[in-house]
Amino acid sequence: MEKQTVTIYDVAREAAVSMATVSRVVNGNPNVKPATRKKVLEVIDRLDYRPNAVARGLASKKTTTVGVIIPDVTNAYFASLARGIDDIAMMYKYNIILTNSDENGGKEVQVLNTLMAKQVDGIIFMGNRVTPELREEFKRSKAPIVLAGSVDAEKSQPSVNIDYVAAVAEAVKNLIDHGNQKIAFVSGPMDEAINHDYRLKGYKKALKDAGLTYDEKLVFETDYTYKAGQALEPALTAAGATAAFVGDDELAAGVMNGLTDAKIDVPGDFEVITSNDTKLTELVRPKMSSITQPLYDIGAVAMRLLTKLMNNETVEENTVILPYGLMKRSSTK
Amino acid sequence: MEKQTVTIYDVAREAAVSMATVSRVVNGNPNVKPATRKKVLEVIDRLDYRPNAVARGLASKKTTTVGVIIPDVTNAYFASLARGIDDIAMMYKYNIILTNSDENGGKEVQVLNTLMAKQVDGIIFMGNRVTPELREEFKRSKAPIVLAGSVDAEKSQPSVNIDYVAAVAEAVKNLIDHGNQKIAFVSGPMDEAINHDYRLKGYKKALKDAGLTYDEKLVFETDYTYKAGQALEPALTAAGATAAFVGDDELAAGVMNGLTDAKIDVPGDFEVITSNDTKLTELVRPKMSSITQPLYDIGAVAMRLLTKLMNNETVEENTVILPYGLMKRSSTK
DNA sequence: CTTTGATATGAAAGCGTTTTCAACTTGCGT
DNA sequence: ACGCAAGTTGAAAACGCTTTCATATCAAAG
């Protein structure tokens, strides 16, 4: 009793027209006499005909599906972008194939290949470690690819981001203005372009602008986890830091709570400012000051840009920079 | 200069074999002489041939793609499930089409239809408001559907969950054991089966078991947002509650912070216990006691179950109940 | 009534695979 | 040398749609 599928052929027969005509009414082609359109529509309704998107994809070479490579959906920052992406995708009648990469180069290459095999019309990539192999695969792709909230030092692809170096510089300057001389730079893996080539640069710039000297001992490289942040307290104190810029909100919550647990008052004795302005910043006490980013919009704009690219529209600027801000909450003075 | 795609036909020609043979080696069919397999493999490598999954899907009627309907990726609870789903999917060579529904019935029906149009091999549904129309669509689907971390009062579909009523009952009992007489039940929308038919039942059961009477005034229905929780403090105090069971972690963080901001000591003057055991419970101060759920596993097991269903394997039990626990942290005595 | 330029329609060729079925080889036992 | 089963291969028919191109149809113009 396998459920029977009704095809365009069945509709054509019942409506006494050709497949071509059925196809036309299904696709809203205007070259159909209203009377026959009505007739076909009735049959479609009666038979409950639903076009097979796979067959459609094969015939038209368009799948109305885009691939999205995300480090980890469980990360609030990327999840927000993903939401923006999906909403705009839906608005333009696309669906999203979502895959977690864990920023693992091998997995990324593999995933990219299966996405291409599935003939996605475009790809949105999130992740800050664009390896040469990956860049090679990007080039090979016939589907346009845009980076969202992610940078590639080589700028090999269209992308949408904020100005990370300016944002970080401003955040750090803020800390400096509060009288801090020893400001820690707490970062995720340094082999990620965003940390090494952008945030760190912003950090150094702020230091330099203020006449402070850069001290490697104030740079702390860890992974993006709450635990890692929490465990950082002894090292932070030992280094004599009185403030910290942190590259991820969950990580920042960790360092803040670690500090607090060690009876160090935030922001009284130690200020911390974070980067992503996810919901988390408001949930935690004290609330965390943060660089603000239009998270949802980064995703949304990236997807919008992708639709243009898929549509072969000429696009004025391939790398779009969205505005950032600084939100003072309670983890800074 | 449109990039040229190489097809199975090209490979066949170059290797001087038939398409059928190429297809066999690509699909690992053993009925191929090692020598010709080698020859074909070489050509595939030389031409960089990549099978077109869409054509494959049309011919084989399998897309190795499953649809996932999620209320909101931005919600930590569902995001965790999604991660479990994707990992297992990848393990079984499936991809995920992810769509946010906002638990909106109309959107859900529509999304379900496009998923079916795309010929997904199966569907995982998250959402606790299974409307009759939706149930109707479920039935119509030829692809198996399993609910993950979501209940349908009618139990119309395979699903994986924890025993919500027992879990909530235990959590509330815990509060009662601490001497609380007036325990608030803070819940998301009551038209969601999980709230009305499960959690509330558990709440009432615990009350009854302890000889306490159920008081509607202690039931607070809101939406699942931090703000909503935070705004609840006056009402909570007015009702004379000294403890609360909350149905969502972000919501719980809101009520806790609202209480704290109003100088009400948690857990000293007011205890709160939450439901989902997401990361959030650990980030917030005091850390929140919670029902623990194997979030990742709920997703993973749901996906695993789906693979069996898609494979027409006979499955012993269609509705699987995973174990829950109670984690005492610092928001309860 | 014929011509003409839209406007509607249909036939059929793909799209790139899988799969069925028949046919062809081999190796062996006798 | 013969017969046969097992192992290999290819031809061709799907799969369900879009799209091109030719053919009809039709209203208005001559």
XYZ file of N, CA, C and O in Angstrom, chain B residues 140-267:
512
model
N -0.437 12.234 5.797
C -0.323 12.242 4.354
C 1.100 11.949 3.882
O 1.338 11.595 2.738
N 2.054 12.129 4.781
C 3.457 11.996 4.398
C 3.865 10.548 4.149
O 3.537 9.656 4.912
N 4.579 10.347 3.072
C 5.108 9.013 2.835
C 6.450 8.848 3.523
O 6.921 7.742 3.705
N 7.044 9.970 3.916
C 8.307 9.908 4.639
C 8.003 9.779 6.128
O 7.105 10.444 6.635
N 8.733 8.938 6.825
C 8.496 8.810 8.266
C 8.811 10.114 8.996
O 9.674 10.875 8.583
N 8.077 10.357 10.068
C 8.254 11.580 10.849
C 8.426 11.206 12.306
O 7.631 10.435 12.834
N 9.459 11.754 12.940
C 9.550 11.522 14.374
C 9.651 12.844 15.124
O 10.266 13.793 14.661
N 9.007 12.871 16.266
C 9.037 14.062 17.106
C 10.226 13.969 18.057
O 10.468 12.916 18.645
N 10.949 15.064 18.207
C 12.097 15.075 19.109
C 11.896 16.124 20.186
O 11.697 17.294 19.875
N 11.928 15.712 21.412
C 11.763 16.643 22.512
C 10.456 17.391 22.423
O 10.346 18.533 22.841
N 9.480 16.731 21.881
C 8.196 17.370 21.623
C 7.110 16.320 21.771
O 7.291 15.175 21.387
N 5.998 16.755 22.319
C 4.934 15.790 22.515
C 3.683 16.193 21.752
O 3.402 17.360 21.548
N 2.999 15.177 21.324
C 1.674 15.384 20.751
C 0.736 14.600 21.649
O 0.918 13.403 21.855
N -0.231 15.295 22.183
C -1.131 14.638 23.116
C -1.738 13.380 22.512
O -1.989 12.395 23.195
N -1.904 13.399 21.219
C -2.542 12.255 20.562
C -1.558 11.117 20.286
O -1.943 10.070 19.794
N -0.313 11.367 20.547
C 0.719 10.342 20.289
C 0.613 9.780 18.877
O 0.693 8.569 18.653
N 0.409 10.659 17.937
C 0.191 10.206 16.573
C 1.475 9.762 15.874
O 1.429 9.085 14.866
N 2.626 10.152 16.418
C 3.877 9.871 15.730
C 4.918 9.261 16.660
O 4.866 9.471 17.870
N 5.879 8.574 16.085
C 7.030 8.130 16.871
C 7.687 9.355 17.501
O 7.650 10.432 16.920
N 8.294 9.175 18.667
C 8.883 10.338 19.321
C 9.922 9.907 20.328
O 9.945 8.765 20.767
N 10.787 10.855 20.679
C 11.691 10.599 21.796
C 11.674 11.779 22.734
O 11.794 12.929 22.340
N 11.492 11.471 23.983
C 11.327 12.468 25.031
C 11.809 11.930 26.361
O 12.308 10.814 26.438
N 11.632 12.752 27.391
C 11.781 12.226 28.742
C 10.369 12.144 29.313
O 9.413 12.577 28.665
N 10.257 11.611 30.502
C 8.948 11.522 31.147
C 8.679 12.853 31.854
O 9.027 13.028 33.014
N 8.062 13.757 31.080
C 7.893 15.113 31.605
C 7.079 15.172 32.883
O 7.434 15.879 33.815
N 5.993 14.414 32.944
C 5.191 14.563 34.161
C 5.944 14.058 35.377
O 5.955 14.715 36.421
N 6.645 12.945 35.242
C 7.407 12.461 36.392
C 8.511 13.441 36.772
O 8.746 13.711 37.954
N 9.185 13.976 35.760
C 10.291 14.886 36.022
C 9.822 16.134 36.754
O 10.401 16.548 37.761
N 8.743 16.702 36.245
C 8.233 17.917 36.874
C 7.737 17.606 38.287
O 7.997 18.357 39.236
N 7.058 16.483 38.422
C 6.559 16.105 39.741
C 7.710 16.007 40.726
O 7.632 16.499 41.853
N 8.780 15.412 40.283
C 9.923 15.250 41.174
C 10.538 16.604 41.528
O 10.907 16.852 42.678
N 10.631 17.451 40.528
C 11.200 18.773 40.772
C 10.350 19.544 41.780
O 10.862 20.157 42.722
N 9.061 19.475 41.591
C 8.164 20.212 42.488
C 8.169 19.592 43.880
O 8.166 20.295 44.895
N 8.227 18.283 43.924
C 8.314 17.604 45.228
C 9.526 18.125 45.988
O 9.486 18.367 47.194
N 10.605 18.266 45.254
C 11.825 18.773 45.855
C 11.584 20.118 46.521
O 11.987 20.360 47.666
N 10.892 20.966 45.817
C 10.567 22.289 46.353
C 9.676 22.145 47.598
O 9.858 22.847 48.602
N 8.726 21.256 47.513
C 7.829 21.039 48.643
C 8.604 20.533 49.855
O 8.409 20.990 50.979
N 9.509 19.621 49.594
C 10.306 19.055 50.679
C 11.121 20.117 51.404
O 11.497 19.952 52.560
N 11.399 21.199 50.688
C 12.144 22.282 51.337
C 11.232 23.179 52.146
O 11.645 24.239 52.603
N 9.988 22.781 52.235
C 9.075 23.541 53.077
C 8.217 24.562 52.358
O 7.432 25.272 52.976
N 8.347 24.639 51.083
C 7.533 25.609 50.346
C 6.083 25.143 50.246
O 5.808 23.984 49.927
N 5.193 26.040 50.506
C 3.775 25.710 50.433
C 3.139 26.329 49.195
O 2.199 25.795 48.638
N 3.662 27.470 48.831
C 3.109 28.152 47.670
C 4.140 28.171 46.551
O 5.045 29.006 46.536
N 3.964 27.248 45.647
C 4.934 27.092 44.569
C 4.337 27.520 43.237
O 3.303 27.001 42.821
N 4.997 28.478 42.632
C 4.480 28.963 41.356
C 4.826 27.999 40.231
O 5.859 27.328 40.254
N 3.941 27.942 39.269
C 4.182 27.157 38.055
C 4.301 28.168 36.929
O 3.310 28.738 36.493
N 5.522 28.407 36.502
C 5.743 29.402 35.454
C 5.947 28.671 34.133
O 6.866 27.868 33.986
N 5.107 28.996 33.207
C 5.022 28.173 32.011
C 4.978 28.996 30.740
O 4.589 30.156 30.733
N 5.363 28.386 29.657
C 5.151 28.977 28.341
C 3.677 28.820 28.002
O 2.872 28.428 28.845
N 3.321 29.126 26.785
C 1.932 29.076 26.345
C 1.232 27.771 26.715
O 1.745 26.690 26.485
N 0.077 27.897 27.285
C -0.651 26.733 27.770
C -1.296 25.922 26.654
O -1.795 24.828 26.895
N -1.301 26.453 25.466
C -1.867 25.644 24.394
C -0.834 24.678 23.823
O -1.114 23.904 22.922
N 0.360 24.715 24.380
C 1.335 23.703 23.991
C 1.101 22.472 24.840
O 1.037 22.543 26.067
N 1.031 21.362 24.180
C 0.742 20.113 24.880
C 1.710 19.879 26.027
O 1.331 19.436 27.107
N 2.968 20.196 25.797
C 3.950 19.891 26.831
C 3.660 20.641 28.124
O 3.905 20.125 29.219
N 3.138 21.827 27.995
C 2.820 22.597 29.200
C 1.514 22.149 29.830
O 1.449 21.867 31.023
N 0.524 22.090 29.022
C -0.809 21.793 29.544
C -0.994 20.332 29.912
O -1.515 19.997 30.971
N -0.541 19.450 29.041
C -0.824 18.029 29.254
C 0.265 17.269 30.000
O 0.073 16.125 30.383
N 1.408 17.883 30.157
C 2.478 17.148 30.817
C 2.997 17.860 32.070
O 2.840 17.386 33.175
N 3.602 19.028 31.837
C 4.215 19.691 32.987
C 3.189 20.034 34.057
O 3.406 19.792 35.239
N 2.071 20.588 33.635
C 1.064 20.973 34.609
C 0.567 19.760 35.380
O 0.337 19.805 36.586
N 0.449 18.662 34.653
C 0.014 17.423 35.295
C 1.004 17.000 36.381
O 0.623 16.586 37.484
N 2.291 17.101 36.038
C 3.318 16.734 37.011
C 3.240 17.636 38.234
O 3.374 17.187 39.386
N 3.029 18.895 37.943
C 2.921 19.885 39.030
C 1.766 19.533 39.953
O 1.906 19.445 41.181
N 0.618 19.266 39.359
C -0.562 18.935 40.162
C -0.360 17.645 40.941
O -0.766 17.529 42.098
N 0.278 16.716 40.292
C 0.513 15.424 40.943
C 1.350 15.616 42.218
O 1.010 15.089 43.299
N 2.422 16.382 42.081
C 3.289 16.600 43.239
C 2.511 17.262 44.367
O 2.644 16.890 45.543
N 1.710 18.243 43.980
C 0.900 18.940 44.981
C -0.015 17.953 45.696
O -0.062 17.874 46.929
N -0.699 17.202 44.905
C -1.671 16.255 45.450
C -0.986 15.241 46.368
O -1.431 14.969 47.488
N 0.115 14.710 45.895
C 0.843 13.726 46.695
C 1.248 14.284 48.051
O 1.371 13.546 49.030
N 1.461 15.612 48.063
C 1.902 16.222 49.320
C 0.724 16.782 50.110
O 0.903 17.410 51.149
N -0.463 16.578 49.589
C -1.629 17.070 50.299
C -1.848 18.570 50.162
O -2.584 19.178 50.928
N -1.175 19.157 49.187
C -1.362 20.591 48.969
C -2.486 20.790 47.952
O -2.700 19.947 47.088
N -3.169 21.933 48.054
C -4.246 22.135 47.089
C -3.755 22.997 45.928
O -2.952 23.916 46.119
N -4.280 22.680 44.797
C -3.890 23.374 43.577
C -4.576 24.728 43.526
O -5.770 24.842 43.748
N -3.800 25.746 43.255
C -4.357 27.095 43.208
C -4.008 27.741 41.876
O -2.829 27.982 41.578
N -5.033 28.020 41.111
C -4.808 28.587 39.778
C -4.017 29.889 39.806
O -3.329 30.223 38.857
N -4.134 30.573 40.911
C -3.443 31.868 40.981
C -1.932 31.716 40.978
O -1.200 32.685 40.799
N -1.483 30.512 41.188
C -0.035 30.289 41.195
C 0.490 29.841 39.825
O 1.661 29.530 39.675
N -0.412 29.792 38.883
C 0.004 29.394 37.538
C 0.228 30.645 36.690
O -0.671 31.478 36.553
N 1.412 30.786 36.157
C 1.748 31.967 35.368
C 2.095 31.560 33.944
O 3.070 30.847 33.706
N 1.287 32.018 33.040
C 1.506 31.679 31.637
C 2.109 32.858 30.888
O 1.532 33.941 30.868
N 3.260 32.651 30.286
C 3.899 33.726 29.514
C 4.510 33.137 28.262
O 4.249 32.004 27.917
N 5.316 33.941 27.595
C 6.061 33.352 26.491
C 7.484 33.057 26.962
O 7.893 33.458 28.034
N 8.207 32.349 26.132
C 9.530 31.865 26.533
C 10.620 32.905 26.360
O 11.540 32.690 25.583
N 10.518 34.023 27.053
C 11.581 35.004 26.880
C 12.132 35.449 28.226
O 11.463 35.372 29.246
N 13.350 35.902 28.167
C 14.011 36.406 29.357
C 13.215 37.554 29.961
O 12.939 37.588 31.163
N 12.824 38.469 29.117
C 12.089 39.644 29.577
C 10.803 39.270 30.308
O 10.477 39.818 31.365
N 10.086 38.333 29.731
C 8.824 37.918 30.338
C 9.074 37.405 31.752
O 8.313 37.702 32.684
N 10.140 36.662 31.901
C 10.460 36.119 33.219
C 10.795 37.224 34.193
O 10.317 37.250 35.337
N 11.609 38.130 33.711
C 12.056 39.222 34.563
C 10.872 40.062 35.054
O 10.852 40.533 36.187
N 9.901 40.213 34.184
C 8.753 41.057 34.505
C 7.778 40.383 35.475
O 6.814 40.988 35.920
N 8.059 39.162 35.800
C 7.101 38.389 36.587
C 7.200 38.619 38.085
O 6.297 38.225 38.850
N 8.280 39.237 38.492
C 8.563 39.341 39.927
C 7.395 39.899 40.746
O 6.974 39.261 41.730
N 6.834 41.039 40.356
C 5.761 41.597 41.180
C 4.607 40.609 41.361
O 4.130 40.392 42.480
N 4.220 39.993 40.277
C 3.108 39.047 40.336
C 3.424 37.876 41.253
O 2.598 37.424 42.039
N 4.640 37.413 41.120
C 5.078 36.276 41.924
C 4.997 36.610 43.417
O 4.479 35.829 44.230
N 5.516 37.766 43.754
C 5.500 38.175 45.156
C 4.067 38.391 45.623
O 3.680 37.947 46.703
N 3.306 39.059 44.795
C 1.912 39.323 45.157
C 1.158 38.044 45.450
O 0.314 37.990 46.349
N 1.487 37.003 44.709
C 0.777 35.747 44.908
C 1.275 35.013 46.149
O 0.734 33.976 46.529
N 2.321 35.541 46.716
C 2.834 34.926 47.937
C 3.659 33.675 47.714
O 3.917 32.901 48.634
N 4.083 33.481 46.497
C 4.893 32.294 46.204
C 6.269 32.404 46.848
O 6.806 33.498 47.017
N 6.813 31.286 47.225
C 8.164 31.265 47.798
C 9.094 30.389 46.975
O 10.226 30.140 47.359
N 8.560 29.911 45.882
C 9.364 29.057 45.007
C 8.657 28.964 43.667
O 7.473 29.265 43.559
N 9.422 28.561 42.653
C 8.799 28.429 41.343
C 9.448 27.316 40.536
O 10.674 27.126 40.577
N 8.589 26.625 39.879
C 9.074 25.713 38.857
C 8.898 26.458 37.541
O 7.828 27.008 37.274
N 9.943 26.467 36.694
C 9.875 27.207 35.436
C 10.147 26.268 34.255
O 11.036 25.414 34.311
N 9.390 26.469 33.215
C 9.426 25.542 32.083
C 10.488 25.784 31.028
O 10.554 25.048 30.039
N 11.309 26.791 31.207
C 12.328 27.071 30.199
C 13.490 27.810 30.856
O 13.267 28.654 31.732
N 14.696 27.527 30.430
C 15.863 28.076 31.118
C 16.014 29.574 30.955
O 16.359 30.287 31.897
N 15.784 30.062 29.765
C 15.948 31.498 29.560
C 14.885 32.235 30.369
O 15.170 33.224 31.037
N 13.693 31.714 30.311
C 12.606 32.265 31.111
C 12.972 32.238 32.591
O 12.787 33.214 33.327
N 13.536 31.125 33.024
C 13.920 30.964 34.425
C 14.993 31.973 34.818
O 14.945 32.571 35.899
N 15.951 32.172 33.919
C 16.997 33.161 34.194
C 16.338 34.520 34.396
O 16.725 35.295 35.265
N 15.324 34.777 33.600
C 14.595 36.029 33.723
C 13.931 36.153 35.083
O 14.108 37.161 35.768
N 13.197 35.137 35.496
C 12.521 35.291 36.790
C 13.553 35.405 37.898
O 13.387 36.192 38.838
N 14.624 34.649 37.795
C 15.627 34.704 38.848
C 16.236 36.092 38.930
O 16.340 36.674 40.018
N 16.642 36.613 37.811
C 17.246 37.934 37.815
C 16.234 38.996 38.225
O 16.588 39.971 38.913
N 15.000 38.818 37.854
C 13.964 39.758 38.260
C 13.831 39.772 39.780
O 13.762 40.826 40.412
N 13.825 38.591 40.332
C 13.747 38.454 41.791
C 14.949 39.127 42.448
O 14.813 39.970 43.348
N 16.124 38.758 41.964
C 17.352 39.283 42.539
C 17.380 40.812 42.470
O 17.747 41.484 43.433
N 16.974 41.334 41.332
C 16.961 42.780 41.165
C 16.022 43.437 42.165
O 16.201 44.594 42.543
N 15.002 42.683 42.577
C 14.045 43.233 43.542
C 14.489 42.912 44.972
O 13.687 42.946 45.901
N 15.752 42.572 45.092
C 16.344 42.301 46.415
C 15.743 41.078 47.100
O 15.719 40.991 48.324
N 15.224 40.198 46.301
C 14.734 38.966 46.894
C 15.824 37.931 46.726
O 16.305 37.704 45.614
N 16.234 37.334 47.820
C 17.360 36.423 47.757
C 16.963 35.050 47.228
O 16.047 34.417 47.712
N 17.699 34.646 46.185
C 17.531 33.297 45.655
C 18.792 32.528 46.032
O 19.897 32.990 45.722
N 18.702 31.426 46.713
C 17.481 30.707 47.053
C 16.921 31.030 48.444
O 15.899 30.456 48.815
